[in-house]
């Protein structure tokens, strides 16, 4: 069955190729740091399932120290000049969109097709979308490489150019997920719940709603993830106050509460894959540029959520 | 209560603009030890969680294709296409992408967008081209703002669209959490209550995108002064 195992091998080979190409790039003054970093990441994908957890932990710490002190360098793969790109664009025309759109198209198709019962056992149904996305990459490459007459080394060098632009931020989302797990194991959630219930005033439905929606947003900003904040804030405020004391509808509380958390996601560097990674990917001078573009909408939607919850949750 | 020290480490670390990888690792180690775990146990927990979340980073394998197409002029082609459509402005284009992204996310098609696959190669260059078409060459600051808003449109549309789909992770998490507390609900009941917020987000961000072209013109005028 095609599942995460195969995807990890593919990703591991990709990162290993990045490490090797990086090692051969004498123009990058920090090339050995880059090679160490991506090499360790590749080993996490290729051998991670066989390593003891504590060894894996030290692999991660080694990566963090490699990239965290002094940063990584940027290689100098042959980026084509804009003139050549414009000439190529006008020669190829709209055909260029074909491979680009093949990725989402394959991801979409695969998500449906692989869930069909007659194909059960071929692809892990829980990973159908991710498997289809990676399949889409291969479909796109098989269209684009002959079209452009590119040898396999070209996409790998171009991939390295983009990955160098993202840099260490590429592993931040995965790091934050790991941080969430340590927080859970250390009992941070229970501590927050206790804190919240001692601080809240009694008797006010409105205060309870505001504490819950804004608490979801703020705690999501700290944790970087509404999924981590939801159980904590709902056990601390949502269930005991809004539902049990004031008789609110748990369905509306849950739905609007989670969406209040998403408002927090838009406003925090901790939600790295939505906010910090695109800033790096789009080469913005300000690391928080995406967050700044989102704050007005995030705050207004949070206010709207608070009003919606207050108006709707006590009705039924 | 001692385990809350980790949160302080995160907040202070980000405020001091330390490298986020160092901040996160320090917060994990401090939290684990403050929560009563052995240091090696914390390292093992961190290592295991990092391993179990590797799927988050698989998405980077799209970069070789995107890079190859960029080399062949994908961004330039996207720009040329939009530059030829006079009615296209940065605000209208981002609004259109926002609406499409929100609708597809609501249908469960969350992988039709994304920063690496859609925003960098297509949406951001298109929005830049539309802005250039109407305002002339863009100052760096304005260019960065257009790109940032392209990323923002993707995020906001995704967040306030996906919860309308019943099989999305967050809906299942809410259902699971309520079930643990003895409250049984159907995913459909939850996803219906995601619709009011989705409409508010559409209204709020939609108005901002309609005003975005004026905002850009103002930024450029202020820059020239």
mmCIF file of N, CA and C in Angstrom, chain A residues 15 37-38 40-42 44-45 59-65 67-68 72 163 166-178 272-273 277, chain B residues 19-22 24-25 46 50 53-54 56-57 60:
data_model
loop_
_atom_site.group_PDB
_atom_site.id
_atom_site.type_symbol
_atom_site.label_atom_id
_atom_site.label_comp_id
_atom_site.label_asym_id
_atom_site.label_seq_id
_atom_site.Cartn_x
_atom_site.Cartn_y
_atom_site.Cartn_z
ATOM 1 N N UNK A 15 15.733 15.716 -0.214
ATOM 2 C CA UNK A 15 16.583 16.515 0.679
ATOM 3 C C UNK A 15 18.039 16.062 0.601
ATOM 4 N N UNK A 37 22.799 20.557 7.388
ATOM 5 C CA UNK A 37 21.390 20.750 7.747
ATOM 6 C C UNK A 37 20.470 19.859 6.898
ATOM 7 N N UNK A 38 20.607 19.960 5.572
ATOM 8 C CA UNK A 38 19.697 19.186 4.715
ATOM 9 C C UNK A 38 20.037 17.701 4.763
ATOM 10 N N UNK A 40 21.061 16.086 7.501
ATOM 11 C CA UNK A 40 20.413 15.576 8.715
ATOM 12 C C UNK A 40 18.909 15.434 8.498
ATOM 13 N N UNK A 41 18.322 16.426 7.804
ATOM 14 C CA UNK A 41 16.874 16.364 7.540
ATOM 15 C C UNK A 41 16.561 15.148 6.661
ATOM 16 N N UNK A 42 17.403 14.914 5.652
ATOM 17 C CA UNK A 42 17.223 13.743 4.783
ATOM 18 C C UNK A 42 17.292 12.465 5.610
ATOM 19 N N UNK A 44 16.546 12.090 8.665
ATOM 20 C CA UNK A 44 15.321 11.979 9.467
ATOM 21 C C UNK A 44 14.205 11.324 8.653
ATOM 22 N N UNK A 45 14.124 11.676 7.363
ATOM 23 C CA UNK A 45 13.094 11.075 6.509
ATOM 24 C C UNK A 45 13.440 9.630 6.162
ATOM 25 N N UNK A 59 19.303 14.441 16.671
ATOM 26 C CA UNK A 59 19.423 14.843 15.256
ATOM 27 C C UNK A 59 18.752 16.207 15.061
ATOM 28 N N UNK A 60 17.547 16.364 15.647
ATOM 29 C CA UNK A 60 16.824 17.629 15.512
ATOM 30 C C UNK A 60 17.608 18.758 16.169
ATOM 31 N N UNK A 61 18.132 18.490 17.364
ATOM 32 C CA UNK A 61 18.897 19.536 18.074
ATOM 33 C C UNK A 61 20.133 19.926 17.250
ATOM 34 N N UNK A 62 20.786 18.930 16.621
ATOM 35 C CA UNK A 62 21.949 19.234 15.779
ATOM 36 C C UNK A 62 21.543 20.130 14.608
ATOM 37 N N UNK A 63 20.361 19.842 14.006
ATOM 38 C CA UNK A 63 19.877 20.690 12.907
ATOM 39 C C UNK A 63 19.635 22.112 13.394
ATOM 40 N N UNK A 64 18.998 22.225 14.562
ATOM 41 C CA UNK A 64 18.664 23.541 15.103
ATOM 42 C C UNK A 64 19.934 24.349 15.358
ATOM 43 N N UNK A 65 20.964 23.692 15.932
ATOM 44 C CA UNK A 65 22.205 24.414 16.211
ATOM 45 C C UNK A 65 22.902 24.799 14.911
ATOM 46 N N UNK A 67 21.567 25.519 11.959
ATOM 47 C CA UNK A 67 20.908 26.627 11.265
ATOM 48 C C UNK A 67 20.690 27.822 12.187
ATOM 49 N N UNK A 68 20.505 27.561 13.478
ATOM 50 C CA UNK A 68 20.087 28.610 14.401
ATOM 51 C C UNK A 68 21.204 29.567 14.768
ATOM 52 N N UNK A 72 21.826 29.809 7.742
ATOM 53 C CA UNK A 72 22.309 29.047 6.592
ATOM 54 C C UNK A 72 22.724 30.021 5.489
ATOM 55 N N UNK A 163 14.537 26.270 -2.240
ATOM 56 C CA UNK A 163 14.651 25.826 -0.855
ATOM 57 C C UNK A 163 15.653 26.700 -0.102
ATOM 58 N N UNK A 166 13.854 29.731 1.048
ATOM 59 C CA UNK A 166 13.050 29.506 2.253
ATOM 60 C C UNK A 166 13.968 29.294 3.454
ATOM 61 N N UNK A 167 15.048 28.541 3.255
ATOM 62 C CA UNK A 167 16.036 28.339 4.319
ATOM 63 C C UNK A 167 15.516 27.490 5.467
ATOM 64 N N UNK A 168 16.009 27.799 6.671
ATOM 65 C CA UNK A 168 15.648 26.984 7.839
ATOM 66 C C UNK A 168 14.154 27.055 8.160
ATOM 67 N N UNK A 169 13.462 28.118 7.666
ATOM 68 C CA UNK A 169 12.027 28.237 7.959
ATOM 69 C C UNK A 169 11.255 27.030 7.445
ATOM 70 N N UNK A 170 11.848 26.291 6.497
ATOM 71 C CA UNK A 170 11.165 25.124 5.933
ATOM 72 C C UNK A 170 10.826 24.081 6.992
ATOM 73 N N UNK A 171 11.643 23.981 8.057
ATOM 74 C CA UNK A 171 11.341 22.944 9.058
ATOM 75 C C UNK A 171 10.576 23.501 10.249
ATOM 76 N N UNK A 172 10.322 24.818 10.252
ATOM 77 C CA UNK A 172 9.660 25.423 11.417
ATOM 78 C C UNK A 172 8.268 24.835 11.692
ATOM 79 N N UNK A 173 7.423 24.645 10.665
ATOM 80 C CA UNK A 173 6.110 24.063 10.956
ATOM 81 C C UNK A 173 6.202 22.714 11.666
ATOM 82 N N UNK A 174 7.137 21.887 11.203
ATOM 83 C CA UNK A 174 7.289 20.570 11.825
ATOM 84 C C UNK A 174 7.813 20.712 13.264
ATOM 85 N N UNK A 175 8.711 21.674 13.486
ATOM 86 C CA UNK A 175 9.234 21.928 14.834
ATOM 87 C C UNK A 175 8.113 22.348 15.784
ATOM 88 N N UNK A 176 7.200 23.203 15.275
ATOM 89 C CA UNK A 176 6.129 23.701 16.129
ATOM 90 C C UNK A 176 5.157 22.593 16.488
ATOM 91 N N UNK A 177 4.941 21.675 15.538
ATOM 92 C CA UNK A 177 4.102 20.525 15.845
ATOM 93 C C UNK A 177 4.741 19.704 16.958
ATOM 94 N N UNK A 178 6.077 19.567 16.899
ATOM 95 C CA UNK A 178 6.779 18.815 17.941
ATOM 96 C C UNK A 178 6.701 19.541 19.280
ATOM 97 N N UNK A 272 3.981 29.193 11.530
ATOM 98 C CA UNK A 272 5.049 29.454 10.571
ATOM 99 C C UNK A 272 4.658 29.109 9.138
ATOM 100 N N UNK A 273 3.989 27.981 8.944
ATOM 101 C CA UNK A 273 3.751 27.568 7.555
ATOM 102 C C UNK A 273 2.759 28.467 6.833
ATOM 103 N N UNK A 277 6.761 31.146 6.441
ATOM 104 C CA UNK A 277 7.234 30.469 5.233
ATOM 105 C C UNK A 277 6.842 31.221 3.951
ATOM 106 N N UNK B 19 16.462 33.471 16.649
ATOM 107 C CA UNK B 19 16.107 32.504 15.617
ATOM 108 C C UNK B 19 14.990 31.580 16.131
ATOM 109 N N UNK B 20 13.857 31.512 15.398
ATOM 110 C CA UNK B 20 12.722 30.731 15.885
ATOM 111 C C UNK B 20 13.041 29.252 16.151
ATOM 112 N N UNK B 21 13.959 28.680 15.405
ATOM 113 C CA UNK B 21 14.297 27.275 15.668
ATOM 114 C C UNK B 21 14.888 27.137 17.069
ATOM 115 N N UNK B 22 15.767 28.075 17.439
ATOM 116 C CA UNK B 22 16.371 28.035 18.772
ATOM 117 C C UNK B 22 15.308 28.280 19.841
ATOM 118 N N UNK B 24 12.045 27.707 19.730
ATOM 119 C CA UNK B 24 11.128 26.576 19.873
ATOM 120 C C UNK B 24 11.807 25.436 20.624
ATOM 121 N N UNK B 25 13.061 25.156 20.275
ATOM 122 C CA UNK B 25 13.764 24.060 20.934
ATOM 123 C C UNK B 25 13.976 24.373 22.416
ATOM 124 N N UNK B 46 10.492 15.058 22.066
ATOM 125 C CA UNK B 46 10.645 16.023 20.984
ATOM 126 C C UNK B 46 11.006 15.299 19.684
ATOM 127 N N UNK B 50 8.712 15.103 16.341
ATOM 128 C CA UNK B 50 9.265 15.606 15.073
ATOM 129 C C UNK B 50 9.120 14.530 14.000
ATOM 130 N N UNK B 53 5.551 14.008 12.747
ATOM 131 C CA UNK B 53 4.995 15.124 11.981
ATOM 132 C C UNK B 53 5.753 15.388 10.693
ATOM 133 N N UNK B 54 6.529 14.399 10.231
ATOM 134 C CA UNK B 54 7.300 14.611 9.007
ATOM 135 C C UNK B 54 6.411 14.900 7.799
ATOM 136 N N UNK B 56 4.227 16.949 7.428
ATOM 137 C CA UNK B 56 4.070 18.396 7.243
ATOM 138 C C UNK B 56 5.071 18.925 6.207
ATOM 139 N N UNK B 57 6.274 18.335 6.152
ATOM 140 C CA UNK B 57 7.341 18.858 5.298
ATOM 141 C C UNK B 57 7.432 18.173 3.938
ATOM 142 N N UNK B 60 7.403 20.109 0.360
ATOM 143 C CA UNK B 60 8.537 20.778 -0.298
ATOM 144 C C UNK B 60 8.973 20.082 -1.583
#
